Amino acid sequence: MEQNQPTDKELVEMTLRERSSFGFIVERYEAKLKRYINRLGVKNPDDQLDVLQEIFIKAYKNLNSFDRSLSFSAWIYRIAHNEAISWYRKHTVRPEGHLIADSDEVLKLIDSSDDTPDIAFDQKINIEEVGKALERIDEKYKQVLILRYFEHLEYDEISDVLKIPIGSVGTLIHRGKKQLLNALNQDYIRI
Amino acid sequence: MKSMNGKNPEKDLKTSVLERLKENDLNPRPKAFFLVKEIIFWFFWFLSTGVGAIAVAITLFVIGYRQYALYEATHDNFLTFMVEVLPFLWFFLLFLMIILATYNIRHTKRGYRYSLLVVVGLSVGVSFVGGVLLQTSGIGFSADRWLGHYISLYNSQEKIELRLWQSPVAGRIIGQVYEMNNDNSEALFVDIYNTRWGLVTTELDDDDIKRLGTGQNVKVVGQVLGIKPPKIHVCGVFPWFYDDFHSREEMREQREIMKKRAQYYFRNEESSKLKDIDTYKTPCQEMMVFSRFNYGY
């Protein structure tokens, strides 16, 4: 984002004065949220469009509930998260992530220093394998790992998105990585 | 509207969202809506911790002050006594209120950020501190009594104590003397249900006689000699405390009176043969109630 661009909070203030300013928020978050709901399992482009519309309509209607002292990004991700979940509940399908990750993201996940268990597995793991392994771990771990390593959110932002205590975010990431490691090891055994 | 990042704006979504907002004349919900929502959660949190505090206050009142002094007179042991008098309803209410308080605080704007332990701890802590304050200002006693008066199904400590002590079959009655004979060996007594009793007071000491003579409600324990007409051989007289707030010290005094009576009845050699009732000489010595006080003599 360029320096002269308004911040999220400024955009919120602008939108509250003038509805059309909400278009800037839509523009700013459309791609990010599309990618996020895709990762959470809303894969069909038409469904994605519907879900995104609902996300932005809800965001607009609830704009006054946004706490200015918190991150807008986390706030709108929270709405997206809820909409994605209610979407796949309505469609009675298990959330199936479709992980679009680049090699940097995967390497970051593997090498990240904020883990306590030492994840020392082969650096040559390919993206596809990590993606498959993430599909098999518990939903709660998958969600937190996606937010941390694919959406690059901070712990407090993840806490705001998932509405869980900040301390639990660290625990979930720690356990999620452990489970991911087990899932990856199982893949190796199969191979 | 031009794109702010200079890239090709994804017009479809932006346009459709803005059109939908316009067509349906959608507006952001007013701040007051969210403020009221927040206030409601906090209100229910205060309410649930408040009720929790009352539960704690009444529990402390029951545990700290009531009826322990003479539990041997009404129960075989401390356990059966506790099962009868402990305010289980309030324990349950306290538990329920803590769950409610936790739920409400977790649904406030930032309540989710704190761990369950912190949130539960806060609700429990506030309930306990509030309960101690309420109890020290006498509200535990008053609330329990007030509820007992206005809710027929509510088993207040007053009702429990009345039930325990107004039990003629077990030789316990509550009431006051309205006439005594000249040598203080007999008295006429009316219990709280207006039944008139003849009291045989030959085994009472001077302190007991004094308590009978005050004209106040007293607790009488003895051997029932007959029902028609109601007559009881009195073995002990104790103040009826439940008309006001009384200190632990007063309770201790009451217990000492009871111990003294027990010691008096079991002072002779037969006292060591508690199970052999035939050896007892007086109606009061036959009362196993006092044998429960005899430990250690």
XYZ file of C-alpha atoms in Angstrom:
488
model
C 0.000 0.000 0.000
C 1.347 3.402 -0.896
C 1.939 5.904 1.856
C -0.618 8.450 0.661
C -3.418 5.925 0.659
C -5.921 6.160 3.464
C -5.691 3.632 6.228
C -8.426 1.102 6.872
C -9.672 3.145 9.776
C -9.819 6.275 7.669
C -11.769 4.352 5.042
C -14.219 3.257 7.695
C -14.737 6.863 8.764
C -15.156 7.904 5.159
C -17.688 5.132 4.552
C -19.718 6.155 7.565
C -19.981 9.618 6.036
C -20.370 8.531 2.439
C -21.585 5.087 1.412
C -19.694 5.009 -1.882
C -16.371 5.015 -0.043
C -17.132 1.469 0.931
C -16.060 0.560 -2.592
C -12.448 1.212 -1.576
C -12.742 -1.263 1.247
C -14.241 -3.828 -1.131
C -11.381 -3.254 -3.527
C -8.765 -3.503 -0.846
C -10.021 -6.741 0.670
C -11.682 -8.562 -2.195
C -8.669 -10.514 -3.343
C -7.444 -11.310 0.155
C -10.825 -12.525 1.335
C -11.443 -14.460 -1.839
C -8.190 -16.298 -1.293
C -9.051 -16.850 2.358
C -12.521 -18.297 1.803
C -11.073 -20.392 -0.975
C -8.588 -21.818 1.508
C -11.403 -22.456 3.913
C -13.250 -24.503 1.303
C -15.468 -22.211 -0.753
C -14.007 -23.153 -4.102
C -16.681 -22.599 -6.680
C -16.296 -19.097 -8.232
C -20.057 -18.425 -8.109
C -20.198 -19.465 -4.481
C -17.190 -17.314 -3.770
C -18.939 -14.316 -5.288
C -22.046 -14.936 -3.198
C -20.057 -15.393 -0.012
C -17.943 -12.315 -0.698
C -21.068 -10.236 -1.287
C -22.496 -11.402 2.006
C -19.220 -10.648 3.758
C -19.114 -7.081 2.497
C -22.817 -6.437 3.075
C -22.446 -7.675 6.649
C -19.285 -5.656 7.111
C -21.096 -2.539 5.935
C -24.136 -3.095 8.135
C -21.955 -3.722 11.167
C -19.406 -1.046 10.484
C -20.236 0.720 13.726
C -19.337 -2.383 15.700
C -15.730 -2.163 14.482
C -13.555 -1.309 17.442
C -11.110 1.343 16.251
C -8.481 0.172 18.697
C -8.311 -3.221 16.973
C -7.217 -4.217 13.492
C -9.781 -3.726 10.731
C -8.191 -6.559 8.833
C -8.846 -8.971 11.723
C -12.389 -7.646 12.024
C -13.260 -8.274 8.386
C -11.478 -11.630 8.396
C -13.703 -12.549 11.310
C -16.784 -11.813 9.219
C -15.301 -13.765 6.318
C -14.508 -16.677 8.604
C -18.072 -16.785 9.927
C -19.571 -16.493 6.468
C -17.386 -19.278 5.108
C -18.337 -21.512 7.997
C -22.034 -20.767 7.657
C -21.731 -21.357 3.932
C -20.343 -24.841 4.299
C -22.782 -25.581 7.084
C -25.605 -24.634 4.755
C -24.152 -26.818 2.072
C -23.469 -29.609 4.565
C -19.993 -30.197 3.281
C -16.868 -30.662 5.288
C -14.632 -27.635 4.940
C -12.057 -28.614 2.418
C -9.228 -26.216 2.101
C -7.742 -25.593 -1.239
C -4.414 -24.309 -0.263
C -2.746 -21.989 -2.616
C 0.652 -21.611 -1.180
C 3.873 -20.494 -2.646
C 7.115 -22.092 -1.673
C 8.048 -19.138 0.544
C 4.934 -19.645 2.636
C 5.573 -23.340 3.059
C 9.187 -22.727 3.960
C 8.088 -20.134 6.469
C 5.716 -22.623 8.016
C 8.479 -25.170 8.294
C 11.193 -22.830 9.487
C 9.107 -20.548 11.648
C 10.745 -19.876 14.948
C 7.558 -19.313 16.923
C 7.060 -23.018 17.329
C 8.208 -24.883 20.371
C 8.253 -28.397 18.980
C 11.182 -28.753 16.719
C 9.780 -29.448 13.306
C 12.711 -30.945 11.597
C 11.623 -32.662 8.508
C 12.875 -32.793 5.035
C 13.100 -29.337 3.510
C 12.283 -30.852 0.178
C 8.659 -31.393 1.128
C 6.663 -30.147 -1.713
C 3.719 -27.799 -1.486
C 1.278 -30.445 -2.560
C 2.225 -32.702 0.320
C 1.842 -29.902 2.874
C -1.512 -29.054 1.341
C -2.692 -32.653 1.598
C -1.413 -32.945 5.157
C -3.226 -29.746 6.157
C -6.451 -31.256 4.861
C -6.122 -34.086 7.319
C -5.426 -32.202 10.518
C -8.158 -30.973 12.851
C -10.181 -28.034 11.604
C -9.236 -25.816 14.549
C -5.526 -26.319 13.825
C -5.958 -25.885 10.124
C -7.767 -22.570 10.584
C -5.117 -21.145 12.841
C -2.254 -22.324 10.605
C -3.934 -20.812 7.550
C -4.399 -17.475 9.288
C -0.835 -17.460 10.562
C 1.145 -18.762 7.620
C -1.047 -18.104 4.613
C -2.813 -14.906 5.652
C 0.179 -13.699 7.678
C -1.884 -12.455 10.601
C -0.369 -11.674 13.984
C -1.376 -13.614 17.103
C -3.656 -10.874 18.404
C -5.321 -10.626 15.002
C -5.884 -14.375 14.904
C -7.341 -14.074 18.389
C -9.761 -11.455 17.034
C -10.681 -13.487 13.962
C -11.312 -16.754 15.785
C -12.498 -15.091 19.007
C -10.210 -17.135 21.173
C -7.756 -16.021 23.865
C -4.360 -14.886 22.572
C -2.676 -17.587 24.631
C -4.744 -20.236 22.891
C -3.517 -19.049 19.497
C 0.044 -20.011 20.400
C -1.108 -23.343 21.783
C -3.145 -24.135 18.680
C -0.246 -23.233 16.380
C 2.100 -25.376 18.443
C -0.253 -28.368 18.421
C -1.247 -27.767 14.830
C 2.343 -27.995 13.731
C 2.796 -31.182 15.685
C -0.246 -32.682 14.024
C 0.913 -31.444 10.668
C 4.281 -33.069 11.218
C 2.574 -36.364 12.066
C 0.413 -36.091 8.977
C 3.469 -35.448 6.831
C 5.365 -38.331 8.422
C 2.449 -40.626 7.654
C 2.691 -39.556 4.034
C 6.342 -40.507 4.013
C 5.563 -43.899 5.485
C 2.960 -44.458 2.777
C 5.448 -43.429 0.136
C -15.011 5.709 -8.401
C -11.436 5.089 -9.315
C -9.385 2.308 -7.934
C -7.118 3.516 -5.163
C -4.320 1.104 -5.882
C -4.223 1.929 -9.551
C -4.807 -1.688 -10.566
C -7.772 -2.849 -12.501
C -10.606 -2.812 -9.958
C -12.692 -5.898 -9.719
C -15.763 -3.986 -10.666
C -18.222 -6.816 -10.533
C -18.096 -7.324 -6.836
C -17.615 -3.706 -5.850
C -20.413 -2.556 -8.114
C -22.785 -5.300 -7.100
C -22.145 -4.652 -3.399
C -22.693 -0.923 -3.760
C -25.785 -1.471 -5.889
C -27.222 -3.833 -3.361
C -26.584 -1.350 -0.592
C -28.342 1.321 -2.583
C -31.265 -0.810 -3.790
C -32.047 -2.121 -0.329
C -31.265 1.221 1.244
C -28.933 -0.488 3.656
C -27.190 1.610 6.270
C -24.771 0.764 9.026
C -26.553 -0.156 12.216
C -26.329 2.733 14.668
C -23.585 2.748 17.265
C -26.250 2.697 19.962
C -27.333 -0.765 18.793
C -23.908 -2.207 19.538
C -23.566 -0.157 22.674
C -26.863 -1.512 24.009
C -25.774 -5.056 23.102
C -22.545 -4.542 25.014
C -24.393 -3.022 27.964
C -26.812 -5.963 28.037
C -23.944 -8.465 28.305
C -22.314 -6.442 31.066
C -25.640 -5.992 32.821
C -26.241 -9.737 32.843
C -22.692 -10.280 33.989
C -23.269 -7.920 36.942
C -26.642 -9.498 37.596
C -25.267 -13.038 37.601
C -22.289 -12.129 39.770
C -24.712 -10.233 42.043
C -26.907 -13.300 42.465
C -23.700 -15.309 42.884
C -22.661 -12.904 45.653
C -25.999 -13.404 47.414
C -25.501 -17.161 47.103
C -22.074 -16.804 48.677
C -23.425 -14.508 51.412
C -26.183 -16.947 52.372
C -23.767 -19.861 52.244
C -21.337 -18.003 54.506
C -24.179 -17.094 56.825
C -25.244 -20.732 57.080
C -21.726 -22.055 57.451
C -20.431 -19.346 59.724
C -23.200 -18.647 62.154
C -26.163 -20.899 62.273
C -27.173 -23.856 64.317
C -23.793 -25.457 64.862
C -24.054 -24.700 68.510
C -26.638 -27.363 69.132
C -26.355 -29.754 66.237
C -26.032 -32.708 68.616
C -29.507 -31.940 69.920
C -31.115 -32.475 66.561
C -28.861 -34.869 64.665
C -26.895 -38.039 65.222
C -23.721 -36.535 63.835
C -22.288 -33.501 62.129
C -22.564 -35.052 58.664
C -26.318 -35.652 58.827
C -26.705 -32.169 60.250
C -24.761 -30.601 57.397
C -26.700 -32.537 54.774
C -29.876 -31.050 56.189
C -28.815 -27.445 56.641
C -26.354 -26.729 53.839
C -27.899 -24.457 51.213
C -27.561 -26.768 48.218
C -29.957 -24.611 46.237
C -27.520 -21.724 46.593
C -24.555 -23.895 45.682
C -26.375 -24.822 42.504
C -27.356 -21.197 41.866
C -23.787 -20.048 42.410
C -22.566 -22.628 39.918
C -25.233 -21.567 37.421
C -24.469 -17.881 37.913
C -20.763 -18.454 37.314
C -21.577 -20.172 34.027
C -23.902 -17.292 33.079
C -21.377 -14.668 34.125
C -18.665 -16.413 32.110
C -20.938 -16.636 29.074
C -21.781 -12.946 29.273
C -18.271 -11.690 29.767
C -17.033 -13.877 26.913
C -19.593 -12.178 24.664
C -18.535 -8.652 25.464
C -16.417 -6.844 22.900
C -13.077 -8.149 24.099
C -14.150 -10.890 26.466
C -12.895 -13.620 24.147
C -9.324 -12.397 24.502
C -9.019 -13.701 28.039
C -8.610 -17.319 28.937
C -11.480 -19.256 30.433
C -9.562 -19.493 33.677
C -9.243 -15.708 33.936
C -12.899 -15.124 33.054
C -14.190 -17.802 35.445
C -11.742 -16.615 38.099
C -12.962 -13.041 37.734
C -16.625 -14.045 38.022
C -15.957 -16.327 40.990
C -13.743 -13.700 42.618
C -16.309 -10.922 42.262
C -19.067 -13.211 43.574
C -16.966 -14.182 46.581
C -15.809 -10.674 47.432
C -19.391 -9.411 46.983
C -20.674 -12.306 49.076
C -18.269 -11.567 51.932
C -19.241 -7.896 51.883
C -22.946 -8.733 51.834
C -22.544 -11.221 54.640
C -20.570 -8.838 56.844
C -23.314 -6.268 56.391
C -25.944 -8.813 57.454
C -27.537 -9.200 54.031
C -26.950 -12.965 53.889
C -29.169 -13.376 56.917
C -31.790 -10.859 55.754
C -31.979 -12.174 52.186
C -32.435 -15.747 53.345
C -35.110 -14.746 55.815
C -36.894 -12.467 53.367
C -36.991 -15.190 50.705
C -38.297 -17.629 53.293
C -41.141 -15.277 54.153
C -42.189 -14.471 50.616
C -41.537 -17.700 48.752
C -43.379 -20.597 50.313
C -41.248 -23.225 48.586
C -37.996 -21.603 49.646
C -36.449 -23.475 52.525
C -34.837 -20.692 54.508
C -32.592 -21.382 57.465
C -35.316 -20.003 59.669
C -37.736 -22.616 58.336
C -35.122 -25.337 58.754
C -34.424 -24.291 62.303
C -38.152 -24.117 63.061
C -38.597 -27.586 61.611
C -35.679 -28.931 63.624
C -36.729 -27.383 66.902
C -40.510 -27.493 66.726
C -40.666 -31.264 66.779
C -42.665 -32.456 69.798
C -42.231 -36.129 68.847
C -38.494 -35.654 69.270
C -38.962 -33.683 72.492
C -38.173 -30.252 71.074
C -40.511 -27.257 71.100
C -40.219 -23.510 70.581
C -42.371 -21.020 72.413
C -42.704 -19.032 75.610
C -43.823 -19.517 79.162
C -46.890 -17.582 80.192
C -47.179 -18.833 83.744
C -44.923 -20.508 86.327
C -45.855 -21.966 89.687
C -44.358 -20.610 92.863
C -41.582 -23.147 93.357
C -40.630 -23.098 89.661
C -41.242 -26.824 89.325
C -43.933 -26.480 86.672
C -44.875 -23.954 84.014
C -47.474 -23.342 81.355
C -46.030 -22.873 77.906
C -47.408 -22.022 74.468
C -45.485 -23.167 71.415
C -45.249 -21.301 68.099
C -48.291 -23.174 66.789
C -50.319 -22.103 69.835
C -50.335 -25.525 71.467
C -50.379 -25.205 75.231
C -47.925 -27.383 77.093
C -47.420 -28.229 80.693
C -43.701 -28.118 81.517
C -42.108 -30.117 84.318
C -39.049 -28.100 85.228
C -37.704 -29.974 88.250
C -34.367 -30.800 86.622
C -33.603 -27.299 85.384
C -30.985 -25.098 86.972
C -31.357 -21.428 87.851
C -30.086 -20.200 84.485
C -32.670 -22.301 82.658
C -35.419 -20.974 84.886
C -34.225 -17.432 84.211
C -34.394 -18.009 80.448
C -37.908 -19.410 80.784
C -38.942 -16.397 82.802
C -37.890 -13.792 80.257
C -41.158 -14.044 78.354
C -39.161 -14.401 75.137
C -39.324 -17.334 72.723
C -37.049 -20.157 73.860
C -36.076 -23.593 72.618
C -37.023 -26.341 75.000
C -35.662 -29.858 74.880
C -36.988 -32.674 77.009
C -38.961 -35.893 77.324
C -42.572 -35.778 76.210
C -44.713 -37.241 78.976
C -48.035 -37.067 77.168
C -49.891 -35.538 74.260
C -53.376 -35.211 75.792
C -52.825 -32.914 77.533
C -49.419 -32.026 76.089
C -46.807 -32.329 78.788
C -43.024 -32.367 78.651
C -40.296 -32.976 81.194
C -37.828 -30.204 80.364
C -34.100 -30.962 80.334
C -32.727 -27.817 78.756
C -33.785 -24.298 77.817
C -31.975 -22.308 75.132
C -32.577 -18.876 73.668
C -34.408 -18.725 70.348
C -32.019 -16.708 68.256
C -33.705 -16.536 64.941
C -35.405 -13.195 65.403
C -32.222 -11.211 65.004
C -28.635 -11.362 63.851
C -26.400 -12.992 66.429
C -22.687 -13.284 66.775
C -20.519 -16.354 66.809
C -19.822 -15.560 70.455
C -23.470 -15.883 71.384
C -23.612 -19.203 69.544
C -20.614 -20.390 71.525
C -22.320 -19.420 74.752
C -25.372 -21.393 73.731
C -23.222 -24.412 73.078
C -21.581 -24.041 76.483
C -25.027 -24.067 78.098
C -25.827 -27.305 76.288
C -22.492 -28.844 77.306
C -23.108 -27.819 80.877
C -26.481 -29.535 80.833
C -24.974 -32.654 79.349
C -22.208 -32.653 81.953
C -24.759 -32.235 84.686
C -26.875 -35.177 83.565
C -23.897 -37.444 83.045
C -21.802 -36.393 85.978
C -22.407 -39.581 87.938
C -20.904 -43.012 87.411
C -23.701 -44.155 85.148
C -22.581 -41.609 82.640
C -19.927 -44.002 81.446
C -22.586 -46.597 80.628
C -24.283 -44.586 77.959
C -25.683 -47.538 76.089
C -27.292 -49.005 79.162
C -30.369 -46.813 79.344
C -31.931 -48.799 82.199
C -29.323 -47.473 84.605
C -30.473 -43.882 84.161
C -32.557 -42.451 86.899
C -34.187 -39.334 85.558
C -36.000 -38.571 82.294
C -33.216 -36.204 81.331
C -30.528 -38.809 81.915
C -32.449 -41.103 79.605
C -32.204 -38.588 76.788
C -29.610 -39.760 74.323
C -29.508 -36.202 73.010
C -27.237 -35.295 75.876
C -25.085 -38.337 75.494
C -23.893 -36.854 72.229
C -22.455 -33.952 74.144
C -20.701 -36.183 76.590
C -17.589 -36.850 74.560
C -14.512 -35.991 76.520
C -16.098 -35.720 79.931
